[in-house]
Amino acid sequence: PSHDSLVCGSTSGGDLFSDVLVLQDEFCGGANTAGNIGNTGLYTGGTGSLAGVAAETSHPCLVNVTTGATSGNLFRVAFSPFDSPGFVAGDIQRMRFNIRPQSVDANTAIRCGFLVSPGAVLEGSDGIYMSYLPASSANWRAVTRVGGSTTATNSTVAVATNTWVQIDIVKNGSNWDFLLNEQAAFATPATSTGPSSTATGHVGCMIDTSAAAAKNINYDYFGVKSVSLAGSRHP
């Protein structure tokens, strides 16, 4: 799909986000650590900072987020105006994130997807998300967590420093499929039931540190596609 703007109500055929409601951003609107990233509707939270990154081939609009340099610090970017829950789980059809971790070590954790409690550390939030949790695996993990009970499946793709990865989380009936770089990088592929369709939360990514050292990650774009507007509860 086109990755150079915020797009709403796209009905173009032939791309991954071709249906009813698309929210997509390549961080071309500029960075603002006060909360709003440009004019995109993406907001930040936690402890850390956000700054623009020089354009690259195929990645014209980038930002870098950095956590504070204290154990337990986290920093998130999400479609969550004023840090209030912005989505209902049952309204999400697909989520996509294009990211490049700059800190990959035993003290780094990353999560991208639907998070009910975006302030929760490690895999402590109910939700539907791709996770890097080095204490459990050196690879990306598909996670669904409901009522504090976690179901996690390790992929075959290692988390690597300075390496772009595209994460797709796709609704499959009442379950969710997880893909990396448009490949089914899981044995099944990983299909799992997520939180209640009425659960509210944030769609975005977060990084946190368990050491007295800042961790950081580059973002190229986020995308989320809603189910049909006819039955949607999306704000």
mmCIF file of C-alpha atoms in Angstrom:
data_model
loop_
_atom_site.group_PDB
_atom_site.id
_atom_site.type_symbol
_atom_site.label_atom_id
_atom_site.label_comp_id
_atom_site.label_asym_id
_atom_site.label_seq_id
_atom_site.Cartn_x
_atom_site.Cartn_y
_atom_site.Cartn_z
ATOM 1 C CA PRO A 1 0.000 0.000 0.000
ATOM 2 C CA SER A 2 0.950 3.638 -0.217
ATOM 3 C CA HIS A 3 2.917 4.666 2.844
ATOM 4 C CA ASP A 4 3.102 8.419 2.592
ATOM 5 C CA SER A 5 0.019 9.739 4.315
ATOM 6 C CA LEU A 6 -2.760 9.272 6.786
ATOM 7 C CA VAL A 7 -5.554 7.606 4.845
ATOM 8 C CA CYS A 8 -9.164 7.245 5.988
ATOM 9 C CA GLY A 9 -11.975 5.458 4.193
ATOM 10 C CA SER A 10 -9.806 3.903 1.518
ATOM 11 C CA THR A 11 -11.740 1.711 -0.903
ATOM 12 C CA SER A 12 -8.966 1.094 -3.428
ATOM 13 C CA GLY A 13 -8.557 -2.505 -4.549
ATOM 14 C CA GLY A 14 -5.515 -4.705 -4.484
ATOM 15 C CA ASP A 15 -3.755 -3.720 -1.280
ATOM 16 C CA LEU A 16 -3.635 -5.099 2.221
ATOM 17 C CA PHE A 17 -5.697 -2.235 3.621
ATOM 18 C CA SER A 18 -8.232 -2.070 0.795
ATOM 19 C CA ASP A 19 -11.497 -1.953 2.708
ATOM 20 C CA VAL A 20 -13.451 0.345 4.882
ATOM 21 C CA LEU A 21 -11.322 2.292 7.327
ATOM 22 C CA VAL A 22 -7.576 2.762 7.200
ATOM 23 C CA LEU A 23 -5.416 4.709 9.603
ATOM 24 C CA GLN A 24 -1.879 4.804 8.383
ATOM 25 C CA ASP A 25 1.121 6.994 9.077
ATOM 26 C CA GLU A 26 4.695 7.309 7.963
ATOM 27 C CA PHE A 27 5.613 10.002 10.496
ATOM 28 C CA CYS A 28 5.875 12.646 7.802
ATOM 29 C CA GLY A 29 4.069 15.167 9.999
ATOM 30 C CA GLY A 30 7.038 15.800 12.269
ATOM 31 C CA ALA A 31 7.756 14.771 15.850
ATOM 32 C CA ASN A 32 6.419 16.390 18.996
ATOM 33 C CA THR A 33 7.407 14.944 22.356
ATOM 34 C CA ALA A 34 4.439 16.707 23.991
ATOM 35 C CA GLY A 35 2.214 13.935 22.694
ATOM 36 C CA ASN A 36 0.850 14.505 19.221
ATOM 37 C CA ILE A 37 3.121 13.371 16.379
ATOM 38 C CA GLY A 38 2.603 15.968 13.733
ATOM 39 C CA ASN A 39 -1.067 16.022 12.725
ATOM 40 C CA THR A 40 -1.502 12.266 12.534
ATOM 41 C CA GLY A 41 -3.535 11.369 15.620
ATOM 42 C CA LEU A 42 -0.679 9.260 16.986
ATOM 43 C CA TYR A 43 0.256 9.942 20.601
ATOM 44 C CA THR A 44 3.153 9.089 22.863
ATOM 45 C CA GLY A 45 3.249 7.957 26.472
ATOM 46 C CA GLY A 46 5.644 6.738 29.117
ATOM 47 C CA THR A 47 9.123 8.055 29.840
ATOM 48 C CA GLY A 48 11.500 8.866 27.017
ATOM 49 C CA SER A 49 11.788 10.958 23.884
ATOM 50 C CA LEU A 50 10.947 10.947 20.192
ATOM 51 C CA ALA A 51 12.922 12.461 17.318
ATOM 52 C CA GLY A 52 12.931 12.419 13.534
ATOM 53 C CA VAL A 53 15.344 10.169 11.637
ATOM 54 C CA ALA A 54 16.945 10.939 8.282
ATOM 55 C CA ALA A 55 15.051 9.526 5.299
ATOM 56 C CA GLU A 56 16.301 6.342 3.669
ATOM 57 C CA THR A 57 15.547 4.525 0.433
ATOM 58 C CA SER A 58 12.032 3.032 0.776
ATOM 59 C CA HIS A 59 11.711 4.680 4.205
ATOM 60 C CA PRO A 60 11.103 8.412 3.597
ATOM 61 C CA CYS A 61 9.556 9.318 6.963
ATOM 62 C CA LEU A 62 11.023 7.850 10.132
ATOM 63 C CA VAL A 63 11.106 8.501 13.849
ATOM 64 C CA ASN A 64 13.180 7.063 16.659
ATOM 65 C CA VAL A 65 11.865 6.584 20.195
ATOM 66 C CA THR A 66 14.169 6.232 23.175
ATOM 67 C CA THR A 67 13.240 5.135 26.680
ATOM 68 C CA GLY A 68 14.470 6.875 29.793
ATOM 69 C CA ALA A 69 17.690 5.391 31.173
ATOM 70 C CA THR A 70 16.155 3.851 34.288
ATOM 71 C CA SER A 71 15.070 0.245 34.806
ATOM 72 C CA GLY A 72 11.330 -0.061 34.243
ATOM 73 C CA ASN A 73 11.078 2.918 31.870
ATOM 74 C CA LEU A 74 8.894 2.419 28.808
ATOM 75 C CA PHE A 75 7.907 4.541 25.835
ATOM 76 C CA ARG A 76 4.965 3.933 23.509
ATOM 77 C CA VAL A 77 3.429 5.342 20.349
ATOM 78 C CA ALA A 78 -0.219 4.555 19.650
ATOM 79 C CA PHE A 79 -3.466 5.550 17.954
ATOM 80 C CA SER A 80 -4.779 6.681 21.345
ATOM 81 C CA PRO A 81 -5.771 10.356 21.529
ATOM 82 C CA PHE A 82 -4.895 11.869 24.892
ATOM 83 C CA ASP A 83 -3.782 8.407 26.053
ATOM 84 C CA SER A 84 -7.367 7.123 26.318
ATOM 85 C CA PRO A 85 -8.231 3.676 24.893
ATOM 86 C CA GLY A 86 -8.791 4.285 21.205
ATOM 87 C CA PHE A 87 -10.055 0.963 19.839
ATOM 88 C CA VAL A 88 -12.490 -1.850 20.581
ATOM 89 C CA ALA A 89 -10.994 -5.295 19.940
ATOM 90 C CA GLY A 90 -14.008 -6.439 17.951
ATOM 91 C CA ASP A 91 -13.624 -3.533 15.531
ATOM 92 C CA ILE A 92 -10.070 -4.406 14.460
ATOM 93 C CA GLN A 93 -9.587 -6.449 11.311
ATOM 94 C CA ARG A 94 -5.850 -5.979 10.710
ATOM 95 C CA MET A 95 -2.862 -4.245 12.297
ATOM 96 C CA ARG A 96 0.479 -3.534 10.607
ATOM 97 C CA PHE A 97 3.740 -2.101 11.938
ATOM 98 C CA ASN A 98 7.061 -1.524 10.178
ATOM 99 C CA ILE A 99 9.797 -1.195 12.798
ATOM 100 C CA ARG A 100 13.571 -1.452 13.258
ATOM 101 C CA PRO A 101 14.872 -2.243 16.768
ATOM 102 C CA GLN A 102 18.067 -0.408 17.641
ATOM 103 C CA SER A 103 18.443 -2.070 21.040
ATOM 104 C CA VAL A 104 18.349 -5.861 21.096
ATOM 105 C CA ASP A 105 19.704 -7.339 24.295
ATOM 106 C CA ALA A 106 18.635 -9.107 27.479
ATOM 107 C CA ASN A 107 17.318 -5.842 28.961
ATOM 108 C CA THR A 108 15.044 -4.830 26.063
ATOM 109 C CA ALA A 109 11.382 -5.684 25.523
ATOM 110 C CA ILE A 110 9.139 -4.702 22.595
ATOM 111 C CA ARG A 111 5.418 -5.138 21.928
ATOM 112 C CA CYS A 112 3.358 -4.138 18.871
ATOM 113 C CA GLY A 113 -0.378 -4.680 18.508
ATOM 114 C CA PHE A 114 -3.526 -4.202 20.597
ATOM 115 C CA LEU A 115 -2.726 -3.503 24.271
ATOM 116 C CA VAL A 116 -5.458 -3.201 26.876
ATOM 117 C CA SER A 117 -3.026 -1.809 29.489
ATOM 118 C CA PRO A 118 -0.223 -0.040 27.617
ATOM 119 C CA GLY A 119 1.604 0.766 30.855
ATOM 120 C CA ALA A 120 2.099 -2.909 31.683
ATOM 121 C CA VAL A 121 5.685 -4.140 31.459
ATOM 122 C CA LEU A 122 6.949 -7.134 29.481
ATOM 123 C CA GLU A 123 3.972 -9.321 28.431
ATOM 124 C CA GLY A 124 1.810 -8.091 31.290
ATOM 125 C CA SER A 125 -0.978 -6.518 29.241
ATOM 126 C CA ASP A 126 -4.053 -8.329 28.010
ATOM 127 C CA GLY A 127 -4.200 -7.953 24.249
ATOM 128 C CA ILE A 128 -3.112 -9.230 20.845
ATOM 129 C CA TYR A 129 0.483 -8.405 20.001
ATOM 130 C CA MET A 130 3.878 -9.396 18.626
ATOM 131 C CA SER A 131 6.449 -9.410 21.391
ATOM 132 C CA TYR A 132 10.181 -9.544 21.939
ATOM 133 C CA LEU A 133 10.822 -10.920 25.429
ATOM 134 C CA PRO A 134 14.467 -12.070 25.582
ATOM 135 C CA ALA A 135 13.988 -14.026 28.804
ATOM 136 C CA SER A 136 11.606 -16.299 26.857
ATOM 137 C CA SER A 137 13.018 -16.303 23.312
ATOM 138 C CA ALA A 138 15.478 -14.558 21.014
ATOM 139 C CA ASN A 139 12.748 -14.633 18.341
ATOM 140 C CA TRP A 140 9.569 -12.654 17.817
ATOM 141 C CA ARG A 141 6.610 -14.128 19.730
ATOM 142 C CA ALA A 142 2.893 -14.092 18.897
ATOM 143 C CA VAL A 143 0.999 -13.286 22.096
ATOM 144 C CA THR A 144 -2.630 -13.221 23.106
ATOM 145 C CA ARG A 145 -3.380 -12.548 26.751
ATOM 146 C CA VAL A 146 -6.866 -12.783 28.229
ATOM 147 C CA GLY A 147 -7.686 -12.255 31.899
ATOM 148 C CA GLY A 148 -4.012 -12.435 32.798
ATOM 149 C CA SER A 149 -3.537 -15.795 31.038
ATOM 150 C CA THR A 150 -0.934 -15.698 28.257
ATOM 151 C CA THR A 151 -0.754 -17.832 25.117
ATOM 152 C CA ALA A 152 2.555 -17.305 23.305
ATOM 153 C CA THR A 153 4.072 -18.928 20.209
ATOM 154 C CA ASN A 154 7.690 -18.330 19.214
ATOM 155 C CA SER A 155 8.320 -17.555 15.536
ATOM 156 C CA THR A 156 11.313 -18.652 13.487
ATOM 157 C CA VAL A 157 12.461 -15.033 13.036
ATOM 158 C CA ALA A 158 15.132 -13.701 15.378
ATOM 159 C CA VAL A 159 14.925 -10.114 16.619
ATOM 160 C CA ALA A 160 17.952 -8.350 15.162
ATOM 161 C CA THR A 161 19.537 -4.956 15.730
ATOM 162 C CA ASN A 162 19.155 -2.472 12.867
ATOM 163 C CA THR A 163 16.938 -4.822 10.839
ATOM 164 C CA TRP A 164 13.517 -3.805 9.518
ATOM 165 C CA VAL A 165 10.602 -6.121 10.214
ATOM 166 C CA GLN A 166 6.984 -5.848 9.094
ATOM 167 C CA ILE A 167 4.459 -7.169 11.597
ATOM 168 C CA ASP A 168 0.930 -8.105 10.530
ATOM 169 C CA ILE A 169 -1.792 -9.265 12.924
ATOM 170 C CA VAL A 170 -4.924 -10.332 11.076
ATOM 171 C CA LYS A 171 -8.385 -11.274 12.336
ATOM 172 C CA ASN A 172 -9.388 -14.833 11.469
ATOM 173 C CA GLY A 173 -12.960 -15.339 12.640
ATOM 174 C CA SER A 174 -12.803 -15.094 16.422
ATOM 175 C CA ASN A 175 -9.038 -15.760 16.317
ATOM 176 C CA TRP A 176 -5.933 -13.899 15.127
ATOM 177 C CA ASP A 177 -3.129 -14.813 12.707
ATOM 178 C CA PHE A 178 0.378 -13.380 13.080
ATOM 179 C CA LEU A 179 2.798 -12.829 10.188
ATOM 180 C CA LEU A 180 6.298 -11.378 9.858
ATOM 181 C CA ASN A 181 7.522 -9.801 6.618
ATOM 182 C CA GLU A 182 4.336 -11.073 4.924
ATOM 183 C CA GLN A 183 5.332 -14.651 5.715
ATOM 184 C CA ALA A 184 3.606 -17.108 8.019
ATOM 185 C CA ALA A 185 6.646 -17.433 10.270
ATOM 186 C CA PHE A 186 4.908 -19.777 12.679
ATOM 187 C CA ALA A 187 4.269 -23.493 12.490
ATOM 188 C CA THR A 188 0.488 -23.222 12.445
ATOM 189 C CA PRO A 189 0.678 -20.159 11.602
ATOM 190 C CA ALA A 190 0.051 -18.872 15.095
ATOM 191 C CA THR A 191 -3.698 -18.554 15.449
ATOM 192 C CA SER A 192 -5.068 -17.671 18.848
ATOM 193 C CA THR A 193 -8.152 -16.251 20.537
ATOM 194 C CA GLY A 194 -7.742 -12.725 21.861
ATOM 195 C CA PRO A 195 -9.542 -10.586 24.443
ATOM 196 C CA SER A 196 -13.298 -10.094 24.412
ATOM 197 C CA SER A 197 -14.639 -8.304 21.348
ATOM 198 C CA THR A 198 -15.800 -5.504 23.669
ATOM 199 C CA ALA A 199 -12.368 -4.948 25.262
ATOM 200 C CA THR A 200 -10.968 -1.447 24.724
ATOM 201 C CA GLY A 201 -7.313 -0.603 24.305
ATOM 202 C CA HIS A 202 -4.517 0.986 22.338
ATOM 203 C CA VAL A 203 -3.101 0.020 18.929
ATOM 204 C CA GLY A 204 0.594 0.771 18.720
ATOM 205 C CA CYS A 205 4.091 -0.231 19.805
ATOM 206 C CA MET A 206 6.125 0.138 22.975
ATOM 207 C CA ILE A 207 9.683 -0.525 24.095
ATOM 208 C CA ASP A 208 10.967 -0.765 27.631
ATOM 209 C CA THR A 209 14.219 -1.324 29.505
ATOM 210 C CA SER A 210 15.009 -3.432 32.537
ATOM 211 C CA ALA A 211 18.419 -1.811 32.984
ATOM 212 C CA ALA A 212 19.755 1.630 33.823
ATOM 213 C CA ALA A 213 20.265 2.233 30.104
ATOM 214 C CA ALA A 214 18.075 3.748 27.403
ATOM 215 C CA LYS A 215 16.716 1.498 24.642
ATOM 216 C CA ASN A 216 15.452 2.682 21.279
ATOM 217 C CA ILE A 217 13.570 1.656 18.161
ATOM 218 C CA ASN A 218 12.859 3.195 14.738
ATOM 219 C CA TYR A 219 9.318 3.330 13.329
ATOM 220 C CA ASP A 220 8.424 3.679 9.663
ATOM 221 C CA TYR A 221 4.635 3.305 9.718
ATOM 222 C CA PHE A 222 1.644 1.956 11.635
ATOM 223 C CA GLY A 223 -1.618 0.848 10.110
ATOM 224 C CA VAL A 224 -4.929 -0.443 11.419
ATOM 225 C CA LYS A 225 -7.968 -1.530 9.430
ATOM 226 C CA SER A 226 -11.445 -1.597 10.918
ATOM 227 C CA VAL A 227 -14.293 -3.980 10.195
ATOM 228 C CA SER A 228 -17.265 -2.745 8.195
ATOM 229 C CA LEU A 229 -18.467 0.696 9.215
ATOM 230 C CA ALA A 230 -22.023 -0.607 9.242
ATOM 231 C CA GLY A 231 -21.425 -2.409 12.523
ATOM 232 C CA SER A 232 -18.362 -0.574 13.730
ATOM 233 C CA ARG A 233 -17.957 0.844 17.203
ATOM 234 C CA HIS A 234 -14.730 2.581 16.266
ATOM 235 C CA PRO A 235 -14.772 6.153 17.565
#
